[in-house]
Structure formats: structure tokens, C-alpha cells
Amino acid sequence: MSRIKVLVLGGLWRNNPALVQLLGLCPLLAVTTTLVNGLTLGLATLVVVATTNTIVSSMRRSLMPVVRIPLFVLIIASIVTCIDLLTSALLFELHEILGLFIPLIITNCAILAQAETVASRRPVTESLLSGIATGLGFCGALVALGALRELVGQGTLFAGFDLLLGPWAAALRIDLPFEGMLVAVLPPGAFFGLAVVLALRNLVSARTGPSVRRMRAVPARRS
Amino acid sequence: MAATKPVPTLLLVGVIAVGAAALVTGSYEFSRDRIEANRQALLLQSLNDVLATGDDTGVLNPTRIDLSDPQLLGYEDPIDVYIVLDAGRPRAAVFPVVAPDGYHAAIHLLIGVSADGVVTGVRVVDHRETPGLGDVIEADKSDWILQFDGKSLMSPDRAQWAVEDDGGSFDSITSATVTARAVVGGVRTALEFFEARSAELSARAAARAEEEPVNE
Amino acid sequence: MKFAVAPGPHTAPIASVPLTMRRVLYALTPAALAHVWFFGSGFAINFFVAAVTALVAEAAVLMLRRRPTRVPLRDGSAIVTAALLAFAIPPLTPWWIPAFGAATAIVVAKHMYGGLGRNLFNPAMVGYVVLLVSFPAELTQWIPPRMGDLDYEHLGFLAHLVYSLTGTLPPDFTIDALTRATPLDLVKEGLRSAQTYTEIRAGSLFGGVAGRGWEWINSFIALGGLYLLYTGTIRWHIPIMLLAGLLVPATLLWLIDADSFATPGFHLFSGATLLGAFFIATDPVSAAESDRGRLIYGAGIGLLTYCIRTWGGYPDGMAFSVLLMNSAVPLIDRYTRPRIYGRD
């Protein structure tokens, strides 16, 4: 398997930051009350991780190990601040809902882990692809959990998409003929939901594909 | 990692820091006005909700004044009272009020009152009531909060400003009497505040309006 | 000669699971009958629905897990879970409430943790708490007890069944008119709105010590608990310490300020105190292992229940306290591990 394929598949599925590495669980649990919330935070994270990877990778040869972590944090923090400002300007109502969790992307360890294990060791293309794959993997987990909790918790799907895509998207909303059980939208529901998504992922992964063990051996050679 | 020298690294740190600063400044400049506009729109929207005027032209030209009355309103710091002026005369006021005795914590309300002391609308701004029970006070969840529209301290009369369970004339909420009681009490307090201070409010609003004829 | 008794591992105990569960069910019978007498047939319907759901769920999960179904289905543990759940939920309620609660208890709390003997949390309480948090409106609709002088509308078995299945009441009845706050609700709300305890107690729903009807049901539960103690089905450590953990602070605060705190007697005979002390907290699987651990475990539940009742957001706190202390059991066990002979 080519290295790129390994990295991309790893980010999306085998080493999914949220569902396998269990990184970034705080935003994952906190914002996924609806699909649109999960999707928005997922997209924001995707942009951050892809950009950070590209920048870090392009200067990986001149990095001095002692200053690398502060530099990563500086880069991540400024990109996140930009995204925070831009969402506040362009998607104000969503920004009001997601609140603190967009600035908190800075503390998402999945992003720092990418910068440390992939971007500071691999060429730009590989790092960018890996970043996109990781971001998509994280976004996918947020979307899956958001959809599950919205469905069970309030009996709707795609509610509030007009906040993200404009007024026409209000028509996307699907209402199911039941009112939902509150526990799914409340914090305990986040944990139950995550458990269900994790179990499903493990089930699928046990039934298909090569063993998890082989995958674990591949990334991050220490140089 | 290739061997690196301190000087290029320092240079790199400098370049990144400058780049990051430029990026953040740029996006701040780009979004500042829009964010401000969004905030204004949100404020106008919430004012409009409790004023129930329908048309937002001309009416929503509120004058903002600071006022504090911790005893009645539950806020220590001065609050913003928005006065809607109609040809120089105050037509309605919008201000926040705290109902301190919610089931889990204080309930924050925004209330609109017309110049003659009639409620034009009430909305819950922030609360910690039990999901599924007390949260029906949110306008999104039920019409319960709309029952205050058109009420004043005259109708129903003061003794009737309580929930049904306590012999008053306001619908209570099944299994969340405490919440309903708190909100009714909060709205009544707000009306009492308005009754006590309305003369002062209009005087100050008129003075302010003359000071700066074009409101922000 | 007297032998020292210490927690496991040992040879197989004499009391089997089915025998224990049968005794628990016997012990609950008088209280169940009292419940039906005071609150109508709802309890029976809920128990039936919960028991059937629990058995079906148990069978389904066991088959999914490719385990033998015969023995676990007959050991009665699912029935006990259903009975405890039926005591916890309001009698007049749609059928899917007990069904959903029982299914959650069996599938999530019991089998997802590995089945009988491995569940970290008390299944019935997990089922109840999930219900309470998800459907607060349905879970707070209690009807008043059957008492001659109360403004009380008696619904027959048929009316209960119809409401359970279809959610419709006989004409002229509304759910709002039928339901009343429970004594615990009244005390909590009354004390909040600056009434004194004596004023609240004067209400028509209160009897000699606690809520009318409730005090009788709870007395029968205590009787059942004593039977369990007598037969050696449960041991004294948890019930005694639970009651102490609840009643000691209750007595102290009541002595300090009798106006703003309920009497210890009220706490003892209200809500789930006695059910919790004898039937819920004593669940051998989710409780602590050693005697010393059980003392801590019981006291913790009692104290937490008192705190939630007095200062928390819910009128009763037994279910939350049991679950919280369940989660503390591994820690308690670690610090109260008995010395291994010849080591340490």
C-alpha cells in the first residue's frame, strides 16, 4: 500500500482521530446535539488541520525541535482565531450556538498530533492529504454523532441547515413522527451516542478489512 | 529532523509570528463591521420580538439609557433600557429583568412595555429550568410566554398576578409550577419597576434624544 | 465454634440466584398490594408490562450474544428489576414508559456491561433515571392516594388499562386534574417559597409521619426488608448505614431549624428511602464487596440522597445516589480490600 493511501485511509477510518485515537472528545461530545452543529464544527476543524499541516510541513526542515510545539500552537491559534472571526461575521447564528467551541479547536489534540507526527516529518502533499483525511474523519464522526443525537433526541434531521447554507436549506429539515427523548440531547446522551458510534465502527472494522494491528504499526517512524 | 541553527530558527519564529499577526489582523478588519452589524441585527430582532410591532421601520429607533434598580430588577449594575420614541414622545420601553426564584437558577427575561404600562411581549433570554418541564417558557417550545401580551397591572388586577395554582389568572405549567410562578413574579416586578420609574425614564429619554437626534 | 466470614472468592454459596430473587419478590408483595390499594391498578399494569419487556429483552440479548437462555430467563432477576422499576414510576402512565425503562435496564445497564453479575450499575435505577431525564413530564404525573376525604377521582382497572394503552382518559377527566404533586415535591417547593415545614405538613396529602398512603406502602417495604434480613438474603451493613447516612444529617438539621427542614420521620417514610435501603442498594452485584466497603457505600447513598432532596434539583435522589455510589464501588473496593492471609 502506498504511503499516501495509508495516511488517507488512516485519517478517515483506521486511525480516525475521534473514533480510534479518541482525541478531541470535548467538542465531539459537547456540540453534537444536532447534525448541523456537528458538521459546522467538523468543517472548521478540517480547515484548521489541513492548513496547519501544510504550513508546518513546508517549513519542517528549518524547525528546531525545542521551539516546535510553541510554533505549532501559534500557527493553530492564529488560524482558529481567523475562523472564529469569519464564522462570527458570516454565520452569526451558528456561531452563537457553537459559542466557545470554535476557539476551543485550538486545544484539539488531534490537530497537534497531526502536526507532530505527520506534518513535521513528511512532504507538503502528503501532509496536506493526511490533514484533509484526518479532518474529514473527525468531521464524519461529528456528523454521525450529531445525526444520531438529533434523530433520537428531537426526532428531526437536517434541522437548522438554513443557518449554514442560507434560507433555502430550511426545506431540508425532515420531521419524524415522534418527539424524541431528551436524554439524547443532554450530556449523558452524548456519551451513550459516542459509545454506539464507537461500537458500530468497531463492528464494521472487525467484519471488513485487515486487522487493526497491522495499521497501528505503520505511521510515525521516529527520526 | 535535519540539524538546524539557532539563527534561522529565530528568523522563522519571527516570520511566523508576523505572518500570524497579519492574518489575524486581516480577518479582524474584514469581519469587524459585519460582526457589529450582526450584533445590532440580533439586538433589534430581540427588541422587535418583545415589542410585537410587526413593522420595524421607524419604530425601532431606540434610545438606550442606563438605569439601575437592584431591588426591583435584580441587577446590581445599571441595565440598558431601550426607549422607543415616536415623534419625540416615548412609546414603549424594553428592558431586562431577573426572576430570581427559578427552579434551578435565576431566569433572565426581556420585557417590552408600552407607555401606558401594557406588556407588549416577554421573552426568556437565559434559564436553567428542567429540560422537558420548565423549558416550555421558551417561545420556541410553547406559547405559554405569550399569555402576558396585552396584560398590565390593571388587567388583571394586582392580586390576580399569580399562577392559577395560587389563585391567580395565569396558566401554570404542569409539573413546573415553580418555574411558572417565578416568571409571573418577574413580569409583575418589571411592571412595578416601570410604573415607579416611567416618568424618569421618559424624561431621560427625551433629554437623550435632544442631545443626539440621530440614534445609533 | 465460630468461623470468620469474609468476602469471596469462596466455594459456591448456598443461596442460589433464583432463591434470592424469589425471596426478594415475596418481600415486595405486601408493599405491591398496598400500592395497588392506594394508587389503583396502574402499578399492576406497569409491573406486567415491565416484566414482559424485561424477559423479552433478556431473551433477545442472550440470543444475540449466543448464550443459553433457559437459566437466565428463569432466575427471576429480570422480574425483580421490573418490580423495582414499577415501584419507581408513577402508576398512571402510558405503557411505553415501563416498557422503555425495562428495556433500557436490561439491554443497556445489564447486558452491555456483560450480563448478570457484571453490571456496574443497578439496572432498575439506570432504567428509571433514563426515563426521568428523558420524559420528565410523564414521570412527574403522580395521582393522589385513595383516601376517603381527599378530593380524589378513582379510576378503575379498565380506565387504567385504556390510559396505559391509548393515552385517553374517560370523558370528564384530564390528566392535569387527576395528578397531584407528591409529598416530596410539596415539601421541596414549599420550603423554597418560604413556607415553614409545619405549614406544609398541614396539607391534606400528609398523614401521621409522611405522605398519606406512602407511609403505609413504605412500612410494608420495611417489613419486606426485615424478612430479607431475617432470611439472610441481605446483610445489615448497607441498609443500616444508608438509613444512618440519611437520618443523621436529617435529624441534626431538623433540630437546628425545624421550620426549614423536614423531620427525619418524613425522610424515612417518603420516596424511595426504604425501598432503596433494603431492595435497591443491597443489589449484591453493584454494591461494594467487603463489609467495611458496604458500610461506606451505604452511608454514601444515604448522605447523597439527603443532599439531593434538600439542596438538589430533584425532589428525591435515591436513584442518582445509588448510581453515583455504584460508580464509586471500584474505588471503595480498592481501599477496603481485606488483607490476604500471610501477605502485606
Short mmCIF file of N, CA and C in Angstrom, two decimals, chain C residues 75-184:
data_model
loop_
_atom_site.label_atom_id
_atom_site.label_comp_id
_atom_site.label_asym_id
_atom_site.label_seq_id
_atom_site.Cartn_x
_atom_site.Cartn_y
_atom_site.Cartn_z
N ASP C 75 -34.17 -17.23 36.30
CA ASP C 75 -33.60 -16.91 37.60
C ASP C 75 -34.34 -15.77 38.30
N GLY C 76 -35.25 -15.11 37.60
CA GLY C 76 -36.07 -14.10 38.24
C GLY C 76 -35.43 -12.74 38.38
N SER C 77 -34.18 -12.59 37.96
CA SER C 77 -33.54 -11.30 38.16
C SER C 77 -34.20 -10.22 37.30
N ALA C 78 -34.64 -10.58 36.09
CA ALA C 78 -35.31 -9.60 35.25
C ALA C 78 -36.63 -9.17 35.88
N ILE C 79 -37.30 -10.13 36.54
CA ILE C 79 -38.59 -9.81 37.17
C ILE C 79 -38.36 -8.83 38.34
N VAL C 80 -37.30 -9.06 39.09
CA VAL C 80 -37.00 -8.16 40.21
C VAL C 80 -36.72 -6.75 39.68
N THR C 81 -35.93 -6.66 38.62
CA THR C 81 -35.68 -5.36 38.00
C THR C 81 -36.99 -4.69 37.62
N ALA C 82 -37.88 -5.46 36.99
CA ALA C 82 -39.18 -4.92 36.56
C ALA C 82 -39.98 -4.43 37.76
N ALA C 83 -39.95 -5.21 38.87
CA ALA C 83 -40.72 -4.82 40.05
C ALA C 83 -40.20 -3.51 40.63
N LEU C 84 -38.87 -3.39 40.74
CA LEU C 84 -38.30 -2.16 41.31
C LEU C 84 -38.66 -0.97 40.43
N LEU C 85 -38.60 -1.17 39.13
CA LEU C 85 -38.95 -0.09 38.20
C LEU C 85 -40.41 0.31 38.37
N ALA C 86 -41.28 -0.70 38.54
CA ALA C 86 -42.70 -0.39 38.69
C ALA C 86 -42.96 0.41 39.97
N PHE C 87 -42.17 0.16 41.02
CA PHE C 87 -42.32 0.97 42.23
C PHE C 87 -41.86 2.41 42.00
N ALA C 88 -40.91 2.59 41.09
CA ALA C 88 -40.31 3.92 40.93
C ALA C 88 -41.15 4.85 40.07
N ILE C 89 -41.88 4.32 39.08
CA ILE C 89 -42.57 5.21 38.14
C ILE C 89 -44.00 5.46 38.60
N PRO C 90 -44.61 6.56 38.13
CA PRO C 90 -45.98 6.87 38.53
C PRO C 90 -46.94 5.79 38.03
N PRO C 91 -47.97 5.47 38.81
CA PRO C 91 -48.88 4.39 38.43
C PRO C 91 -49.66 4.68 37.14
N LEU C 92 -50.09 5.93 36.96
CA LEU C 92 -50.90 6.23 35.78
C LEU C 92 -49.97 6.76 34.70
N THR C 93 -49.61 5.89 33.77
CA THR C 93 -48.60 6.29 32.80
C THR C 93 -48.77 5.46 31.53
N PRO C 94 -48.38 5.98 30.38
CA PRO C 94 -48.52 5.19 29.15
C PRO C 94 -47.65 3.92 29.20
N TRP C 95 -48.07 2.89 28.48
CA TRP C 95 -47.40 1.59 28.57
C TRP C 95 -45.94 1.66 28.16
N TRP C 96 -45.59 2.58 27.25
CA TRP C 96 -44.22 2.56 26.74
C TRP C 96 -43.23 3.09 27.77
N ILE C 97 -43.72 3.72 28.83
CA ILE C 97 -42.79 4.17 29.88
C ILE C 97 -42.16 2.98 30.61
N PRO C 98 -42.98 2.09 31.22
CA PRO C 98 -42.34 0.92 31.85
C PRO C 98 -41.60 0.06 30.82
N ALA C 99 -42.15 -0.05 29.61
CA ALA C 99 -41.50 -0.90 28.60
C ALA C 99 -40.12 -0.35 28.27
N PHE C 100 -40.06 0.95 28.02
CA PHE C 100 -38.78 1.54 27.65
C PHE C 100 -37.78 1.47 28.81
N GLY C 101 -38.30 1.72 30.02
CA GLY C 101 -37.43 1.66 31.18
C GLY C 101 -36.85 0.27 31.38
N ALA C 102 -37.71 -0.75 31.27
CA ALA C 102 -37.25 -2.12 31.47
C ALA C 102 -36.26 -2.52 30.38
N ALA C 103 -36.56 -2.13 29.14
CA ALA C 103 -35.65 -2.48 28.05
C ALA C 103 -34.29 -1.82 28.27
N THR C 104 -34.29 -0.53 28.67
CA THR C 104 -33.02 0.15 28.94
C THR C 104 -32.27 -0.56 30.06
N ALA C 105 -33.01 -0.91 31.13
CA ALA C 105 -32.38 -1.56 32.26
C ALA C 105 -31.68 -2.85 31.83
N ILE C 106 -32.40 -3.67 31.07
CA ILE C 106 -31.85 -4.98 30.72
C ILE C 106 -30.76 -4.86 29.64
N VAL C 107 -31.08 -4.12 28.58
CA VAL C 107 -30.15 -4.09 27.44
C VAL C 107 -28.92 -3.24 27.76
N VAL C 108 -29.17 -2.00 28.21
CA VAL C 108 -28.03 -1.10 28.40
C VAL C 108 -27.30 -1.39 29.70
N ALA C 109 -28.07 -1.38 30.82
CA ALA C 109 -27.38 -1.43 32.12
C ALA C 109 -26.89 -2.83 32.45
N LYS C 110 -27.61 -3.86 31.98
CA LYS C 110 -27.21 -5.21 32.38
C LYS C 110 -26.33 -5.86 31.32
N HIS C 111 -26.84 -6.01 30.10
CA HIS C 111 -26.10 -6.83 29.14
C HIS C 111 -24.95 -6.12 28.47
N MET C 112 -25.06 -4.81 28.29
CA MET C 112 -23.93 -4.12 27.67
C MET C 112 -22.71 -4.14 28.59
N TYR C 113 -22.95 -4.38 29.87
CA TYR C 113 -21.83 -4.48 30.80
C TYR C 113 -21.44 -5.93 31.05
N GLY C 114 -22.07 -6.85 30.35
CA GLY C 114 -21.65 -8.24 30.46
C GLY C 114 -22.65 -9.18 31.10
N GLY C 115 -23.85 -8.69 31.40
CA GLY C 115 -24.88 -9.59 31.92
C GLY C 115 -24.88 -9.68 33.43
N LEU C 116 -25.77 -10.53 33.95
CA LEU C 116 -25.96 -10.66 35.40
C LEU C 116 -24.62 -10.97 36.08
N GLY C 117 -24.32 -10.17 37.12
CA GLY C 117 -23.09 -10.41 37.84
C GLY C 117 -21.96 -9.49 37.40
N ARG C 118 -22.13 -8.83 36.27
CA ARG C 118 -21.07 -7.96 35.80
C ARG C 118 -21.51 -6.51 35.68
N ASN C 119 -22.81 -6.25 35.91
CA ASN C 119 -23.28 -4.89 35.70
C ASN C 119 -22.71 -3.95 36.75
N LEU C 120 -22.13 -2.85 36.27
CA LEU C 120 -21.52 -1.87 37.17
C LEU C 120 -22.61 -1.09 37.91
N PHE C 121 -23.72 -0.84 37.20
CA PHE C 121 -24.78 -0.01 37.77
C PHE C 121 -26.03 -0.84 37.99
N ASN C 122 -26.82 -0.41 38.96
CA ASN C 122 -28.07 -1.09 39.24
C ASN C 122 -29.02 -0.92 38.06
N PRO C 123 -29.41 -2.03 37.41
CA PRO C 123 -30.19 -1.92 36.17
C PRO C 123 -31.49 -1.15 36.34
N ALA C 124 -32.25 -1.46 37.40
CA ALA C 124 -33.54 -0.79 37.56
C ALA C 124 -33.36 0.72 37.70
N MET C 125 -32.32 1.14 38.41
CA MET C 125 -32.11 2.57 38.60
C MET C 125 -31.65 3.25 37.32
N VAL C 126 -30.85 2.55 36.52
CA VAL C 126 -30.47 3.12 35.22
C VAL C 126 -31.72 3.33 34.38
N GLY C 127 -32.58 2.29 34.35
CA GLY C 127 -33.82 2.42 33.58
C GLY C 127 -34.64 3.60 34.06
N TYR C 128 -34.75 3.74 35.39
CA TYR C 128 -35.57 4.82 35.94
C TYR C 128 -34.96 6.18 35.63
N VAL C 129 -33.66 6.31 35.78
CA VAL C 129 -33.04 7.62 35.57
C VAL C 129 -33.12 8.03 34.10
N VAL C 130 -32.92 7.06 33.21
CA VAL C 130 -33.06 7.40 31.79
C VAL C 130 -34.48 7.90 31.52
N LEU C 131 -35.47 7.24 32.11
CA LEU C 131 -36.86 7.68 31.95
C LEU C 131 -37.06 9.08 32.52
N LEU C 132 -36.53 9.28 33.73
CA LEU C 132 -36.75 10.54 34.44
C LEU C 132 -36.14 11.71 33.67
N VAL C 133 -34.98 11.49 33.10
CA VAL C 133 -34.31 12.57 32.39
C VAL C 133 -34.95 12.78 31.01
N SER C 134 -35.39 11.68 30.38
CA SER C 134 -35.90 11.81 29.02
C SER C 134 -37.35 12.26 28.97
N PHE C 135 -38.15 11.76 29.88
CA PHE C 135 -39.58 12.05 29.83
C PHE C 135 -40.04 12.65 31.16
N PRO C 136 -39.51 13.82 31.52
CA PRO C 136 -39.83 14.36 32.85
C PRO C 136 -41.31 14.61 33.03
N ALA C 137 -42.01 14.96 31.96
CA ALA C 137 -43.44 15.27 32.13
C ALA C 137 -44.19 14.02 32.57
N GLU C 138 -43.99 12.89 31.88
CA GLU C 138 -44.69 11.65 32.24
C GLU C 138 -44.27 11.16 33.62
N LEU C 139 -43.02 11.38 33.97
CA LEU C 139 -42.50 10.80 35.22
C LEU C 139 -42.86 11.62 36.45
N THR C 140 -43.50 12.77 36.27
CA THR C 140 -43.86 13.54 37.45
C THR C 140 -45.37 13.58 37.65
N GLN C 141 -46.10 12.78 36.86
CA GLN C 141 -47.55 12.81 36.99
C GLN C 141 -48.03 11.75 37.97
N TRP C 142 -47.99 12.09 39.23
CA TRP C 142 -48.47 11.16 40.26
C TRP C 142 -49.90 11.48 40.61
N ILE C 143 -50.68 10.42 40.84
CA ILE C 143 -52.05 10.65 41.29
C ILE C 143 -52.06 10.59 42.81
N PRO C 144 -53.05 11.24 43.45
CA PRO C 144 -53.09 11.20 44.91
C PRO C 144 -53.56 9.83 45.40
N PRO C 145 -53.23 9.48 46.64
CA PRO C 145 -53.64 8.18 47.17
C PRO C 145 -55.14 8.11 47.41
N ARG C 146 -55.65 6.88 47.42
CA ARG C 146 -57.07 6.70 47.67
C ARG C 146 -57.36 6.93 49.16
N MET C 147 -58.01 8.04 49.46
CA MET C 147 -58.34 8.38 50.83
C MET C 147 -59.73 8.97 50.81
N GLY C 148 -60.58 8.51 51.69
CA GLY C 148 -61.98 8.92 51.67
C GLY C 148 -62.20 10.42 51.60
N ASP C 149 -61.41 11.17 52.35
CA ASP C 149 -61.71 12.59 52.48
C ASP C 149 -60.95 13.44 51.46
N LEU C 150 -60.14 12.80 50.61
CA LEU C 150 -59.39 13.60 49.66
C LEU C 150 -60.22 13.86 48.43
N ASP C 151 -59.94 14.98 47.77
CA ASP C 151 -60.57 15.28 46.50
C ASP C 151 -59.94 14.35 45.48
N TYR C 152 -60.49 13.15 45.36
CA TYR C 152 -59.78 12.10 44.66
C TYR C 152 -60.73 11.38 43.72
N GLU C 153 -60.34 11.26 42.46
CA GLU C 153 -61.16 10.55 41.48
C GLU C 153 -60.59 9.16 41.30
N HIS C 154 -61.41 8.14 41.59
CA HIS C 154 -60.88 6.79 41.48
C HIS C 154 -61.07 6.27 40.06
N LEU C 155 -59.99 5.82 39.46
CA LEU C 155 -60.07 5.20 38.15
C LEU C 155 -60.02 3.70 38.33
N GLY C 156 -60.91 2.99 37.64
CA GLY C 156 -60.93 1.53 37.75
C GLY C 156 -59.81 0.91 36.94
N PHE C 157 -59.73 -0.41 37.01
CA PHE C 157 -58.70 -1.15 36.28
C PHE C 157 -58.79 -0.87 34.79
N LEU C 158 -60.04 -0.88 34.28
CA LEU C 158 -60.23 -0.71 32.85
C LEU C 158 -59.73 0.66 32.40
N ALA C 159 -60.07 1.69 33.19
CA ALA C 159 -59.65 3.04 32.82
C ALA C 159 -58.12 3.14 32.83
N HIS C 160 -57.50 2.50 33.81
CA HIS C 160 -56.04 2.48 33.86
C HIS C 160 -55.47 1.81 32.61
N LEU C 161 -56.09 0.69 32.26
CA LEU C 161 -55.58 -0.07 31.11
C LEU C 161 -55.74 0.74 29.84
N VAL C 162 -56.89 1.39 29.68
CA VAL C 162 -57.13 2.19 28.48
C VAL C 162 -56.13 3.33 28.41
N TYR C 163 -55.89 3.97 29.56
CA TYR C 163 -54.92 5.07 29.52
C TYR C 163 -53.53 4.55 29.19
N SER C 164 -53.18 3.43 29.78
CA SER C 164 -51.86 2.88 29.52
C SER C 164 -51.67 2.56 28.04
N LEU C 165 -52.72 2.01 27.41
CA LEU C 165 -52.56 1.57 26.03
C LEU C 165 -52.76 2.70 25.04
N THR C 166 -53.73 3.58 25.28
CA THR C 166 -54.07 4.57 24.26
C THR C 166 -53.78 6.00 24.69
N GLY C 167 -53.56 6.22 25.98
CA GLY C 167 -53.33 7.59 26.43
C GLY C 167 -54.58 8.41 26.54
N THR C 168 -55.77 7.76 26.44
CA THR C 168 -57.00 8.54 26.60
C THR C 168 -57.65 8.20 27.94
N LEU C 169 -58.21 9.22 28.57
CA LEU C 169 -58.88 9.04 29.84
C LEU C 169 -60.37 9.00 29.59
N PRO C 170 -61.12 8.46 30.56
CA PRO C 170 -62.58 8.51 30.41
C PRO C 170 -63.03 9.96 30.25
N PRO C 171 -64.17 10.20 29.62
CA PRO C 171 -64.65 11.58 29.46
C PRO C 171 -64.76 12.27 30.83
N ASP C 172 -64.64 13.56 30.84
CA ASP C 172 -64.67 14.40 32.05
C ASP C 172 -63.38 14.33 32.87
N PHE C 173 -62.42 13.54 32.44
CA PHE C 173 -61.16 13.52 33.19
C PHE C 173 -60.06 14.17 32.37
N THR C 174 -59.21 14.93 33.02
CA THR C 174 -57.99 15.36 32.36
C THR C 174 -56.83 14.98 33.25
N ILE C 175 -55.69 14.78 32.62
CA ILE C 175 -54.54 14.33 33.38
C ILE C 175 -54.12 15.39 34.40
N ASP C 176 -54.28 16.67 34.02
CA ASP C 176 -53.90 17.74 34.94
C ASP C 176 -54.77 17.75 36.19
N ALA C 177 -56.06 17.41 35.99
CA ALA C 177 -56.95 17.42 37.14
C ALA C 177 -56.72 16.21 38.02
N LEU C 178 -56.28 15.11 37.43
CA LEU C 178 -56.09 13.89 38.20
C LEU C 178 -54.82 13.91 39.03
N THR C 179 -53.79 14.56 38.49
CA THR C 179 -52.48 14.40 39.13
C THR C 179 -52.25 15.45 40.21
N ARG C 180 -51.41 15.06 41.17
CA ARG C 180 -51.05 15.95 42.27
C ARG C 180 -49.54 15.87 42.45
N ALA C 181 -49.02 16.89 43.09
CA ALA C 181 -47.60 16.82 43.45
C ALA C 181 -47.44 15.75 44.53
N THR C 182 -46.29 15.10 44.57
CA THR C 182 -46.04 14.13 45.63
C THR C 182 -45.64 14.89 46.90
N PRO C 183 -45.73 14.21 48.06
CA PRO C 183 -45.33 14.89 49.30
C PRO C 183 -43.91 15.47 49.21
N LEU C 184 -42.99 14.73 48.59
CA LEU C 184 -41.62 15.25 48.49
C LEU C 184 -41.58 16.53 47.66
#
